mmCIF file with all atom_site columns, C-alpha atoms in Angstrom:
data_model
loop_
_atom_site.group_PDB
_atom_site.id
_atom_site.type_symbol
_atom_site.label_atom_id
_atom_site.label_alt_id
_atom_site.label_comp_id
_atom_site.label_asym_id
_atom_site.label_entity_id
_atom_site.label_seq_id
_atom_site.pdbx_PDB_ins_code
_atom_site.Cartn_x
_atom_site.Cartn_y
_atom_site.Cartn_z
_atom_site.occupancy
_atom_site.B_iso_or_equiv
_atom_site.pdbx_formal_charge
_atom_site.auth_seq_id
_atom_site.auth_comp_id
_atom_site.auth_asym_id
_atom_site.auth_atom_id
_atom_site.pdbx_PDB_model_num
ATOM 1   C CA . MET A 1 1   ? 63.836  86.372  44.328  1.00 50.00 ? 1   MET A CA 1
ATOM 2   C CA . SER A 1 2   ? 64.726  87.971  41.182  1.00 59.00 ? 2   SER A CA 1
ATOM 3   C CA . ALA A 1 3   ? 66.349  90.733  42.881  1.00 56.00 ? 3   ALA A CA 1
ATOM 4   C CA . ILE A 1 4   ? 68.511  88.610  45.055  1.00 55.00 ? 4   ILE A CA 1
ATOM 5   C CA . ARG A 1 5   ? 69.521  86.412  42.056  1.00 68.00 ? 5   ARG A CA 1
ATOM 6   C CA . THR A 1 6   ? 70.373  89.599  40.413  1.00 83.00 ? 6   THR A CA 1
ATOM 7   C CA . ALA A 1 7   ? 72.562  90.876  43.573  1.00 73.00 ? 7   ALA A CA 1
ATOM 8   C CA . ARG A 1 8   ? 74.176  87.657  43.792  1.00 75.00 ? 8   ARG A CA 1
ATOM 9   C CA . ASP A 1 9   ? 75.005  87.761  39.740  1.00 76.00 ? 9   ASP A CA 1
ATOM 10  C CA . ARG A 1 10  ? 76.499  90.855  40.207  1.00 81.00 ? 10  ARG A CA 1
ATOM 11  C CA . ALA A 1 11  ? 78.744  90.149  42.864  1.00 78.00 ? 11  ALA A CA 1
ATOM 12  C CA . ARG A 1 12  ? 79.757  87.047  41.178  1.00 79.00 ? 12  ARG A CA 1
ATOM 13  C CA . ALA A 1 13  ? 80.576  89.023  37.963  1.00 86.00 ? 13  ALA A CA 1
ATOM 14  C CA . GLU A 1 14  ? 82.562  91.636  40.099  1.00 87.00 ? 14  GLU A CA 1
ATOM 15  C CA . LEU A 1 15  ? 84.641  89.198  41.713  1.00 87.00 ? 15  LEU A CA 1
ATOM 16  C CA . THR A 1 16  ? 85.258  87.266  38.637  1.00 90.00 ? 16  THR A CA 1
ATOM 17  C CA . ARG A 1 17  ? 86.626  90.397  37.123  1.00 92.00 ? 17  ARG A CA 1
ATOM 18  C CA . GLU A 1 18  ? 89.074  91.054  40.404  1.00 92.00 ? 18  GLU A CA 1
ATOM 19  C CA . ILE A 1 19  ? 90.103  87.290  39.838  1.00 91.00 ? 19  ILE A CA 1
ATOM 20  C CA . LYS A 1 20  ? 91.176  88.262  36.140  1.00 93.00 ? 20  LYS A CA 1
ATOM 21  C CA . ASP A 1 21  ? 92.429  91.637  36.877  1.00 92.00 ? 21  ASP A CA 1
ATOM 22  C CA . GLU A 1 22  ? 94.951  89.955  39.466  1.00 92.00 ? 22  GLU A CA 1
ATOM 23  C CA . ALA A 1 23  ? 95.916  87.106  37.518  1.00 92.00 ? 23  ALA A CA 1
ATOM 24  C CA . ARG A 1 24  ? 96.660  89.589  34.393  1.00 93.00 ? 24  ARG A CA 1
ATOM 25  C CA . ARG A 1 25  ? 98.783  91.591  37.127  1.00 92.00 ? 25  ARG A CA 1
ATOM 26  C CA . GLN A 1 26  ? 100.383 88.052  37.577  1.00 90.00 ? 26  GLN A CA 1
ATOM 27  C CA . LEU A 1 27  ? 101.142 87.534  33.940  1.00 88.00 ? 27  LEU A CA 1
ATOM 28  C CA . ALA A 1 28  ? 103.305 90.563  34.006  1.00 88.00 ? 28  ALA A CA 1
ATOM 29  C CA . GLU A 1 29  ? 105.315 89.619  36.845  1.00 87.00 ? 29  GLU A CA 1
ATOM 30  C CA . VAL A 1 30  ? 105.454 85.589  36.461  1.00 87.00 ? 30  VAL A CA 1
ATOM 31  C CA . GLY A 1 31  ? 104.387 84.884  32.838  1.00 86.00 ? 31  GLY A CA 1
ATOM 32  C CA . ALA A 1 32  ? 101.376 82.317  31.996  1.00 86.00 ? 32  ALA A CA 1
ATOM 33  C CA . HIS A 1 33  ? 103.824 79.618  32.885  1.00 86.00 ? 33  HIS A CA 1
ATOM 34  C CA . GLY A 1 34  ? 104.053 80.913  36.489  1.00 86.00 ? 34  GLY A CA 1
ATOM 35  C CA . LEU A 1 35  ? 100.130 81.584  37.168  1.00 88.00 ? 35  LEU A CA 1
ATOM 36  C CA . SER A 1 36  ? 98.909  80.283  40.349  1.00 86.00 ? 36  SER A CA 1
ATOM 37  C CA . LEU A 1 37  ? 95.253  80.203  41.628  1.00 88.00 ? 37  LEU A CA 1
ATOM 38  C CA . ARG A 1 38  ? 96.859  79.887  45.121  1.00 89.00 ? 38  ARG A CA 1
ATOM 39  C CA . ALA A 1 39  ? 98.840  83.222  44.168  1.00 90.00 ? 39  ALA A CA 1
ATOM 40  C CA . VAL A 1 40  ? 95.837  84.692  43.146  1.00 90.00 ? 40  VAL A CA 1
ATOM 41  C CA . SER A 1 41  ? 93.660  84.047  45.953  1.00 89.00 ? 41  SER A CA 1
ATOM 42  C CA . ARG A 1 42  ? 96.249  84.942  48.427  1.00 89.00 ? 42  ARG A CA 1
ATOM 43  C CA . GLU A 1 43  ? 96.518  88.451  46.746  1.00 89.00 ? 43  GLU A CA 1
ATOM 44  C CA . LEU A 1 44  ? 92.652  88.876  47.075  1.00 87.00 ? 44  LEU A CA 1
ATOM 45  C CA . GLY A 1 45  ? 92.291  87.823  50.520  1.00 87.00 ? 45  GLY A CA 1
ATOM 46  C CA . MET A 1 46  ? 90.117  84.522  49.581  1.00 84.00 ? 46  MET A CA 1
ATOM 47  C CA . VAL A 1 47  ? 90.921  80.845  50.402  1.00 83.00 ? 47  VAL A CA 1
ATOM 48  C CA . SER A 1 48  ? 91.583  78.857  47.804  1.00 78.00 ? 48  SER A CA 1
ATOM 49  C CA . SER A 1 49  ? 88.655  76.714  48.043  1.00 82.00 ? 49  SER A CA 1
ATOM 50  C CA . ALA A 1 50  ? 86.331  79.929  47.250  1.00 83.00 ? 50  ALA A CA 1
ATOM 51  C CA . LEU A 1 51  ? 88.389  80.883  43.951  1.00 84.00 ? 51  LEU A CA 1
ATOM 52  C CA . TYR A 1 52  ? 87.977  77.305  42.996  1.00 86.00 ? 52  TYR A CA 1
ATOM 53  C CA . ARG A 1 53  ? 84.296  78.260  42.778  1.00 87.00 ? 53  ARG A CA 1
ATOM 54  C CA . TYR A 1 54  ? 84.935  80.402  40.129  1.00 89.00 ? 54  TYR A CA 1
ATOM 55  C CA . PHE A 1 55  ? 87.737  78.832  38.064  1.00 90.00 ? 55  PHE A CA 1
ATOM 56  C CA . PRO A 1 56  ? 88.081  75.066  38.877  1.00 91.00 ? 56  PRO A CA 1
ATOM 57  C CA . SER A 1 57  ? 91.577  74.954  37.965  1.00 89.00 ? 57  SER A CA 1
ATOM 58  C CA . ARG A 1 58  ? 94.643  77.092  36.441  1.00 90.00 ? 58  ARG A CA 1
ATOM 59  C CA . ASP A 1 59  ? 93.677  76.029  32.836  1.00 92.00 ? 59  ASP A CA 1
ATOM 60  C CA . HIS A 1 60  ? 90.284  77.310  33.403  1.00 92.00 ? 60  HIS A CA 1
ATOM 61  C CA . LEU A 1 61  ? 91.601  80.383  34.412  1.00 92.00 ? 61  LEU A CA 1
ATOM 62  C CA . LEU A 1 62  ? 94.022  80.454  31.578  1.00 93.00 ? 62  LEU A CA 1
ATOM 63  C CA . THR A 1 63  ? 91.299  79.917  29.145  1.00 94.00 ? 63  THR A CA 1
ATOM 64  C CA . ALA A 1 64  ? 89.433  82.970  30.451  1.00 94.00 ? 64  ALA A CA 1
ATOM 65  C CA . LEU A 1 65  ? 92.140  85.191  29.977  1.00 95.00 ? 65  LEU A CA 1
ATOM 66  C CA . ILE A 1 66  ? 93.103  83.914  26.684  1.00 95.00 ? 66  ILE A CA 1
ATOM 67  C CA . VAL A 1 67  ? 89.254  84.379  25.341  1.00 96.00 ? 67  VAL A CA 1
ATOM 68  C CA . ASP A 1 68  ? 89.227  87.891  26.964  1.00 96.00 ? 68  ASP A CA 1
ATOM 69  C CA . ALA A 1 69  ? 92.520  88.941  25.308  1.00 96.00 ? 69  ALA A CA 1
ATOM 70  C CA . TYR A 1 70  ? 91.412  87.635  21.713  1.00 97.00 ? 70  TYR A CA 1
ATOM 71  C CA . ASN A 1 71  ? 88.119  89.554  22.312  1.00 97.00 ? 71  ASN A CA 1
ATOM 72  C CA . ALA A 1 72  ? 90.059  92.500  23.068  1.00 97.00 ? 72  ALA A CA 1
ATOM 73  C CA . ILE A 1 73  ? 92.219  92.825  20.366  1.00 97.00 ? 73  ILE A CA 1
ATOM 74  C CA . GLY A 1 74  ? 89.584  91.535  17.940  1.00 97.00 ? 74  GLY A CA 1
ATOM 75  C CA . GLU A 1 75  ? 87.314  94.446  19.302  1.00 97.00 ? 75  GLU A CA 1
ATOM 76  C CA . ALA A 1 76  ? 89.760  97.063  18.812  1.00 97.00 ? 76  ALA A CA 1
ATOM 77  C CA . VAL A 1 77  ? 90.312  95.907  15.322  1.00 97.00 ? 77  VAL A CA 1
ATOM 78  C CA . GLU A 1 78  ? 87.041  95.706  14.376  1.00 97.00 ? 78  GLU A CA 1
ATOM 79  C CA . THR A 1 79  ? 86.463  99.374  15.804  1.00 97.00 ? 79  THR A CA 1
ATOM 80  C CA . ALA A 1 80  ? 89.308  100.591 13.887  1.00 97.00 ? 80  ALA A CA 1
ATOM 81  C CA . ASP A 1 81  ? 87.925  99.272  10.523  1.00 96.00 ? 81  ASP A CA 1
ATOM 82  C CA . PRO A 1 82  ? 85.548  102.111 9.088   1.00 95.00 ? 82  PRO A CA 1
ATOM 83  C CA . GLY A 1 83  ? 83.896  99.765  7.046   1.00 93.00 ? 83  GLY A CA 1
ATOM 84  C CA . PRO A 1 84  ? 83.120  98.976  3.331   1.00 91.00 ? 84  PRO A CA 1
ATOM 85  C CA . ASP A 1 85  ? 82.383  102.792 2.398   1.00 92.00 ? 85  ASP A CA 1
ATOM 86  C CA . THR A 1 86  ? 86.132  103.488 2.728   1.00 94.00 ? 86  THR A CA 1
ATOM 87  C CA . PRO A 1 87  ? 88.625  102.322 0.478   1.00 93.00 ? 87  PRO A CA 1
ATOM 88  C CA . SER A 1 88  ? 90.183  98.861  1.163   1.00 94.00 ? 88  SER A CA 1
ATOM 89  C CA . ARG A 1 89  ? 93.718  100.044 1.366   1.00 94.00 ? 89  ARG A CA 1
ATOM 90  C CA . GLN A 1 90  ? 92.799  102.721 3.765   1.00 95.00 ? 90  GLN A CA 1
ATOM 91  C CA . ARG A 1 91  ? 91.023  100.033 6.029   1.00 96.00 ? 91  ARG A CA 1
ATOM 92  C CA . TRP A 1 92  ? 93.828  97.613  5.823   1.00 97.00 ? 92  TRP A CA 1
ATOM 93  C CA . LYS A 1 93  ? 96.022  100.171 7.206   1.00 97.00 ? 93  LYS A CA 1
ATOM 94  C CA . ARG A 1 94  ? 93.895  100.861 9.990   1.00 97.00 ? 94  ARG A CA 1
ATOM 95  C CA . VAL A 1 95  ? 93.318  97.353  11.057  1.00 97.00 ? 95  VAL A CA 1
ATOM 96  C CA . TRP A 1 96  ? 97.215  96.808  10.592  1.00 98.00 ? 96  TRP A CA 1
ATOM 97  C CA . HIS A 1 97  ? 97.946  99.731  12.949  1.00 98.00 ? 97  HIS A CA 1
ATOM 98  C CA . ALA A 1 98  ? 95.288  98.773  15.252  1.00 98.00 ? 98  ALA A CA 1
ATOM 99  C CA . THR A 1 99  ? 96.497  95.477  15.682  1.00 98.00 ? 99  THR A CA 1
ATOM 100 C CA . ARG A 1 100 ? 99.925  96.750  16.329  1.00 98.00 ? 100 ARG A CA 1
ATOM 101 C CA . ALA A 1 101 ? 98.413  99.448  18.820  1.00 98.00 ? 101 ALA A CA 1
ATOM 102 C CA . TRP A 1 102 ? 96.670  97.073  21.032  1.00 98.00 ? 102 TRP A CA 1
ATOM 103 C CA . ALA A 1 103 ? 99.800  94.618  21.173  1.00 97.00 ? 103 ALA A CA 1
ATOM 104 C CA . ARG A 1 104 ? 102.141 97.515  22.437  1.00 97.00 ? 104 ARG A CA 1
ATOM 105 C CA . GLU A 1 105 ? 99.511  98.635  24.920  1.00 96.00 ? 105 GLU A CA 1
ATOM 106 C CA . HIS A 1 106 ? 98.970  95.039  26.260  1.00 95.00 ? 106 HIS A CA 1
ATOM 107 C CA . PRO A 1 107 ? 102.210 93.111  25.926  1.00 94.00 ? 107 PRO A CA 1
ATOM 108 C CA . HIS A 1 108 ? 101.679 90.537  28.381  1.00 93.00 ? 108 HIS A CA 1
ATOM 109 C CA . GLU A 1 109 ? 98.302  89.578  26.942  1.00 94.00 ? 109 GLU A CA 1
ATOM 110 C CA . TYR A 1 110 ? 99.799  89.702  23.444  1.00 96.00 ? 110 TYR A CA 1
ATOM 111 C CA . SER A 1 111 ? 102.592 87.354  24.803  1.00 93.00 ? 111 SER A CA 1
ATOM 112 C CA . LEU A 1 112 ? 99.798  84.957  26.344  1.00 93.00 ? 112 LEU A CA 1
ATOM 113 C CA . ILE A 1 113 ? 97.777  84.537  22.766  1.00 94.00 ? 113 ILE A CA 1
ATOM 114 C CA . TYR A 1 114 ? 100.705 85.009  20.507  1.00 94.00 ? 114 TYR A CA 1
ATOM 115 C CA . GLY A 1 115 ? 103.841 84.063  22.368  1.00 89.00 ? 115 GLY A CA 1
ATOM 116 C CA . SER A 1 116 ? 105.257 80.774  23.536  1.00 84.00 ? 116 SER A CA 1
ATOM 117 C CA . PRO A 1 117 ? 102.772 77.863  24.285  1.00 86.00 ? 117 PRO A CA 1
ATOM 118 C CA . VAL A 1 118 ? 102.079 77.447  27.913  1.00 87.00 ? 118 VAL A CA 1
ATOM 119 C CA . PRO A 1 119 ? 103.613 74.117  29.010  1.00 85.00 ? 119 PRO A CA 1
ATOM 120 C CA . GLY A 1 120 ? 100.824 71.585  30.103  1.00 85.00 ? 120 GLY A CA 1
ATOM 121 C CA . TYR A 1 121 ? 98.045  73.713  28.697  1.00 88.00 ? 121 TYR A CA 1
ATOM 122 C CA . GLN A 1 122 ? 95.897  72.917  25.461  1.00 89.00 ? 122 GLN A CA 1
ATOM 123 C CA . ALA A 1 123 ? 93.234  75.490  24.503  1.00 88.00 ? 123 ALA A CA 1
ATOM 124 C CA . PRO A 1 124 ? 90.006  74.156  24.257  1.00 91.00 ? 124 PRO A CA 1
ATOM 125 C CA . ALA A 1 125 ? 87.550  74.845  21.388  1.00 90.00 ? 125 ALA A CA 1
ATOM 126 C CA . ASP A 1 126 ? 85.834  77.618  22.588  1.00 90.00 ? 126 ASP A CA 1
ATOM 127 C CA . THR A 1 127 ? 88.835  79.726  21.961  1.00 93.00 ? 127 THR A CA 1
ATOM 128 C CA . ILE A 1 128 ? 88.782  79.289  18.448  1.00 91.00 ? 128 ILE A CA 1
ATOM 129 C CA . ALA A 1 129 ? 86.038  81.763  17.453  1.00 93.00 ? 129 ALA A CA 1
ATOM 130 C CA . PRO A 1 130 ? 87.683  84.786  19.311  1.00 95.00 ? 130 PRO A CA 1
ATOM 131 C CA . ALA A 1 131 ? 91.145  83.818  17.916  1.00 94.00 ? 131 ALA A CA 1
ATOM 132 C CA . GLY A 1 132 ? 89.640  84.389  14.528  1.00 93.00 ? 132 GLY A CA 1
ATOM 133 C CA . ARG A 1 133 ? 88.339  87.926  14.845  1.00 95.00 ? 133 ARG A CA 1
ATOM 134 C CA . VAL A 1 134 ? 91.509  89.727  13.443  1.00 96.00 ? 134 VAL A CA 1
ATOM 135 C CA . ALA A 1 135 ? 91.708  87.338  10.702  1.00 94.00 ? 135 ALA A CA 1
ATOM 136 C CA . MET A 1 136 ? 88.188  87.866  9.760   1.00 93.00 ? 136 MET A CA 1
ATOM 137 C CA . VAL A 1 137 ? 88.273  91.560  9.531   1.00 96.00 ? 137 VAL A CA 1
ATOM 138 C CA . LEU A 1 138 ? 91.503  91.091  7.175   1.00 95.00 ? 138 LEU A CA 1
ATOM 139 C CA . LEU A 1 139 ? 89.244  89.017  4.903   1.00 93.00 ? 139 LEU A CA 1
ATOM 140 C CA . ARG A 1 140 ? 86.346  91.160  4.867   1.00 93.00 ? 140 ARG A CA 1
ATOM 141 C CA . VAL A 1 141 ? 88.688  94.070  3.788   1.00 94.00 ? 141 VAL A CA 1
ATOM 142 C CA . ALA A 1 142 ? 90.114  91.791  1.163   1.00 92.00 ? 142 ALA A CA 1
ATOM 143 C CA . GLY A 1 143 ? 86.792  90.581  0.115   1.00 87.00 ? 143 GLY A CA 1
ATOM 144 C CA . SER A 1 144 ? 85.379  94.190  -0.402  1.00 83.00 ? 144 SER A CA 1
ATOM 145 C CA . GLY A 1 145 ? 86.793  94.353  -3.911  1.00 78.00 ? 145 GLY A CA 1
ATOM 146 C CA . PRO A 1 146 ? 88.702  92.714  -6.582  1.00 85.00 ? 146 PRO A CA 1
ATOM 147 C CA . LEU A 1 147 ? 92.232  91.819  -6.051  1.00 89.00 ? 147 LEU A CA 1
ATOM 148 C CA . LYS A 1 148 ? 95.189  92.537  -8.422  1.00 91.00 ? 148 LYS A CA 1
ATOM 149 C CA . PRO A 1 149 ? 97.927  90.845  -7.035  1.00 90.00 ? 149 PRO A CA 1
ATOM 150 C CA . PRO A 1 150 ? 101.451 90.822  -8.413  1.00 89.00 ? 150 PRO A CA 1
ATOM 151 C CA . PRO A 1 151 ? 102.712 87.153  -10.074 1.00 89.00 ? 151 PRO A CA 1
ATOM 152 C CA . SER A 1 152 ? 103.513 84.500  -7.479  1.00 87.00 ? 152 SER A CA 1
ATOM 153 C CA . PRO A 1 153 ? 104.745 81.129  -7.672  1.00 92.00 ? 153 PRO A CA 1
ATOM 154 C CA . PRO A 1 154 ? 102.318 78.310  -8.432  1.00 93.00 ? 154 PRO A CA 1
ATOM 155 C CA . LEU A 1 155 ? 100.806 76.826  -5.407  1.00 95.00 ? 155 LEU A CA 1
ATOM 156 C CA . PRO A 1 156 ? 101.492 72.909  -4.559  1.00 96.00 ? 156 PRO A CA 1
ATOM 157 C CA . PRO A 1 157 ? 98.950  70.772  -4.536  1.00 95.00 ? 157 PRO A CA 1
ATOM 158 C CA . GLU A 1 158 ? 98.554  70.339  -0.833  1.00 96.00 ? 158 GLU A CA 1
ATOM 159 C CA . LEU A 1 159 ? 98.294  74.269  -0.314  1.00 96.00 ? 159 LEU A CA 1
ATOM 160 C CA . ARG A 1 160 ? 95.840  74.805  -2.940  1.00 95.00 ? 160 ARG A CA 1
ATOM 161 C CA . GLU A 1 161 ? 93.479  71.859  -1.215  1.00 96.00 ? 161 GLU A CA 1
ATOM 162 C CA . GLN A 1 162 ? 93.965  73.585  2.179   1.00 96.00 ? 162 GLN A CA 1
ATOM 163 C CA . ALA A 1 163 ? 93.173  76.932  0.690   1.00 95.00 ? 163 ALA A CA 1
ATOM 164 C CA . ARG A 1 164 ? 89.940  75.923  -1.173  1.00 95.00 ? 164 ARG A CA 1
ATOM 165 C CA . GLN A 1 165 ? 89.245  74.129  2.389   1.00 94.00 ? 165 GLN A CA 1
ATOM 166 C CA . LEU A 1 166 ? 89.277  77.315  4.052   1.00 92.00 ? 166 LEU A CA 1
ATOM 167 C CA . ILE A 1 167 ? 87.562  79.393  1.169   1.00 92.00 ? 167 ILE A CA 1
ATOM 168 C CA . ASP A 1 168 ? 84.370  76.864  1.318   1.00 92.00 ? 168 ASP A CA 1
ATOM 169 C CA . THR A 1 169 ? 84.356  76.562  5.057   1.00 91.00 ? 169 THR A CA 1
ATOM 170 C CA . LEU A 1 170 ? 84.394  80.447  5.465   1.00 87.00 ? 170 LEU A CA 1
ATOM 171 C CA . GLY A 1 171 ? 82.193  80.952  2.452   1.00 85.00 ? 171 GLY A CA 1
ATOM 172 C CA . LEU A 1 172 ? 84.725  83.481  0.937   1.00 85.00 ? 172 LEU A CA 1
ATOM 173 C CA . ARG A 1 173 ? 85.057  84.405  -2.699  1.00 82.00 ? 173 ARG A CA 1
ATOM 174 C CA . GLY A 1 174 ? 88.526  84.647  -4.418  1.00 84.00 ? 174 GLY A CA 1
ATOM 175 C CA . THR A 1 175 ? 90.962  82.125  -5.421  1.00 91.00 ? 175 THR A CA 1
ATOM 176 C CA . GLU A 1 176 ? 93.452  79.800  -3.667  1.00 94.00 ? 176 GLU A CA 1
ATOM 177 C CA . ALA A 1 177 ? 96.337  81.687  -4.249  1.00 94.00 ? 177 ALA A CA 1
ATOM 178 C CA . ASP A 1 178 ? 94.334  84.831  -2.772  1.00 93.00 ? 178 ASP A CA 1
ATOM 179 C CA . MET A 1 179 ? 93.720  83.042  0.314   1.00 94.00 ? 179 MET A CA 1
ATOM 180 C CA . ALA A 1 180 ? 97.835  81.631  0.441   1.00 95.00 ? 180 ALA A CA 1
ATOM 181 C CA . ARG A 1 181 ? 98.793  85.457  -0.077  1.00 95.00 ? 181 ARG A CA 1
ATOM 182 C CA . LEU A 1 182 ? 96.421  86.694  2.934   1.00 95.00 ? 182 LEU A CA 1
ATOM 183 C CA . ILE A 1 183 ? 97.754  83.961  5.110   1.00 95.00 ? 183 ILE A CA 1
ATOM 184 C CA . ILE A 1 184 ? 101.331 85.111  4.346   1.00 96.00 ? 184 ILE A CA 1
ATOM 185 C CA . ALA A 1 185 ? 100.018 88.632  5.084   1.00 96.00 ? 185 ALA A CA 1
ATOM 186 C CA . TRP A 1 186 ? 98.477  87.688  8.489   1.00 96.00 ? 186 TRP A CA 1
ATOM 187 C CA . THR A 1 187 ? 101.701 86.020  9.228   1.00 96.00 ? 187 THR A CA 1
ATOM 188 C CA . GLN A 1 188 ? 103.701 88.681  8.505   1.00 97.00 ? 188 GLN A CA 1
ATOM 189 C CA . LEU A 1 189 ? 101.467 91.015  10.675  1.00 97.00 ? 189 LEU A CA 1
ATOM 190 C CA . TYR A 1 190 ? 101.934 89.217  14.008  1.00 97.00 ? 190 TYR A CA 1
ATOM 191 C CA . GLY A 1 191 ? 105.564 88.181  12.991  1.00 96.00 ? 191 GLY A CA 1
ATOM 192 C CA . ALA A 1 192 ? 106.565 92.078  12.736  1.00 97.00 ? 192 ALA A CA 1
ATOM 193 C CA . ILE A 1 193 ? 104.755 92.888  16.145  1.00 97.00 ? 193 ILE A CA 1
ATOM 194 C CA . SER A 1 194 ? 106.120 89.831  18.078  1.00 96.00 ? 194 SER A CA 1
ATOM 195 C CA . PHE A 1 195 ? 109.807 90.691  16.549  1.00 96.00 ? 195 PHE A CA 1
ATOM 196 C CA . GLU A 1 196 ? 109.049 94.366  17.575  1.00 96.00 ? 196 GLU A CA 1
ATOM 197 C CA . LEU A 1 197 ? 107.806 93.514  21.255  1.00 94.00 ? 197 LEU A CA 1
ATOM 198 C CA . TYR A 1 198 ? 110.369 90.597  21.947  1.00 93.00 ? 198 TYR A CA 1
ATOM 199 C CA . GLY A 1 199 ? 113.487 92.860  21.131  1.00 93.00 ? 199 GLY A CA 1
ATOM 200 C CA . GLN A 1 200 ? 114.294 91.170  17.673  1.00 93.00 ? 200 GLN A CA 1
ATOM 201 C CA . TYR A 1 201 ? 114.359 94.743  15.747  1.00 94.00 ? 201 TYR A CA 1
ATOM 202 C CA . THR A 1 202 ? 116.751 96.298  18.348  1.00 92.00 ? 202 THR A CA 1
ATOM 203 C CA . ASN A 1 203 ? 119.878 97.601  16.291  1.00 91.00 ? 203 ASN A CA 1
ATOM 204 C CA . VAL A 1 204 ? 117.879 96.767  13.152  1.00 95.00 ? 204 VAL A CA 1
ATOM 205 C CA . VAL A 1 205 ? 114.902 99.077  12.761  1.00 93.00 ? 205 VAL A CA 1
ATOM 206 C CA . GLU A 1 206 ? 114.277 100.967 16.172  1.00 91.00 ? 206 GLU A CA 1
ATOM 207 C CA . PRO A 1 207 ? 112.100 102.555 16.730  1.00 93.00 ? 207 PRO A CA 1
ATOM 208 C CA . ALA A 1 208 ? 109.759 99.997  14.133  1.00 95.00 ? 208 ALA A CA 1
ATOM 209 C CA . ASP A 1 209 ? 107.201 102.614 13.118  1.00 96.00 ? 209 ASP A CA 1
ATOM 210 C CA . ALA A 1 210 ? 108.356 103.377 9.761   1.00 97.00 ? 210 ALA A CA 1
ATOM 211 C CA . PHE A 1 211 ? 109.456 99.891  9.104   1.00 97.00 ? 211 PHE A CA 1
ATOM 212 C CA . PHE A 1 212 ? 106.025 98.544  10.209  1.00 97.00 ? 212 PHE A CA 1
ATOM 213 C CA . ALA A 1 213 ? 104.292 101.496 7.918   1.00 97.00 ? 213 ALA A CA 1
ATOM 214 C CA . TYR A 1 214 ? 106.269 100.275 5.210   1.00 97.00 ? 214 TYR A CA 1
ATOM 215 C CA . LEU A 1 215 ? 105.356 96.434  5.655   1.00 97.00 ? 215 LEU A CA 1
ATOM 216 C CA . THR A 1 216 ? 101.710 97.429  6.070   1.00 97.00 ? 216 THR A CA 1
ATOM 217 C CA . GLU A 1 217 ? 101.857 99.122  2.529   1.00 96.00 ? 217 GLU A CA 1
ATOM 218 C CA . HIS A 1 218 ? 104.073 96.170  1.302   1.00 96.00 ? 218 HIS A CA 1
ATOM 219 C CA . MET A 1 219 ? 101.427 93.496  2.328   1.00 96.00 ? 219 MET A CA 1
ATOM 220 C CA . ALA A 1 220 ? 98.688  95.496  0.912   1.00 96.00 ? 220 ALA A CA 1
ATOM 221 C CA . ASN A 1 221 ? 100.537 95.368  -2.677  1.00 95.00 ? 221 ASN A CA 1
ATOM 222 C CA . PHE A 1 222 ? 101.145 91.744  -1.804  1.00 96.00 ? 222 PHE A CA 1
ATOM 223 C CA . VAL A 1 223 ? 97.824  90.822  -1.725  1.00 95.00 ? 223 VAL A CA 1
ATOM 224 C CA . GLY A 1 224 ? 96.668  93.097  -4.486  1.00 94.00 ? 224 GLY A CA 1
ATOM 225 C CA . LEU A 1 225 ? 94.388  95.821  -2.762  1.00 93.00 ? 225 LEU A CA 1
ATOM 226 C CA . PRO A 1 226 ? 93.837  98.545  -4.949  1.00 89.00 ? 226 PRO A CA 1
ATOM 227 C CA . GLY A 1 227 ? 95.148  101.822 -4.552  1.00 80.00 ? 227 GLY A CA 1
ATOM 228 C CA . GLU A 1 228 ? 98.835  103.515 -4.271  1.00 69.00 ? 228 GLU A CA 1
ATOM 229 C CA . ALA A 1 229 ? 101.105 103.418 -1.303  1.00 64.00 ? 229 ALA A CA 1
ATOM 230 C CA . GLU A 1 230 ? 101.218 107.109 0.367   1.00 56.00 ? 230 GLU A CA 1
#
């Protein structure tokens, strides 16, 4: 019985992978808003009722693709981080460049998780942990040593409270101002990648390699990482 179950599980896992692969192909053609279970089943030669046994709705399939994308970029960044024995500025640069490299290699999946919201879709709670993987690597890098940031404007009370809650929830060290700077840097990372992928840097900084490297160093200075820009 266990051998039969194992074979059945393998077959189900393989078909699930094929469904998601076809859905990713459709993302490149029609975008997330145009994703259709009927179209996926048609391309795979399945009746739509069979596909519904794997993904009961388009939103279930979207969620699976979103979780996969978050985990893929998270794994790429975690793999790129050489760990605490390496100076934090070097780790920071590796993480930033790995994030950009994954986005450039998977632009449609990047757009799915960081582009325009899909009309009518609301991401469930099980996307939260995968979505935070890159941010957690950045927080670990910043928390690996004392930060020496440049002077910044005072935090308004509301932002100070939000930053403190985040520090307490994640069990981090550092001040509210440190957390605010890290949120700004996190925003800059994805903002720069999005500007590049969506053509906003055309005729401005194109190709964007030199600008992204400069921004990476600038944000390392901004959050107060030790070491000098190379």
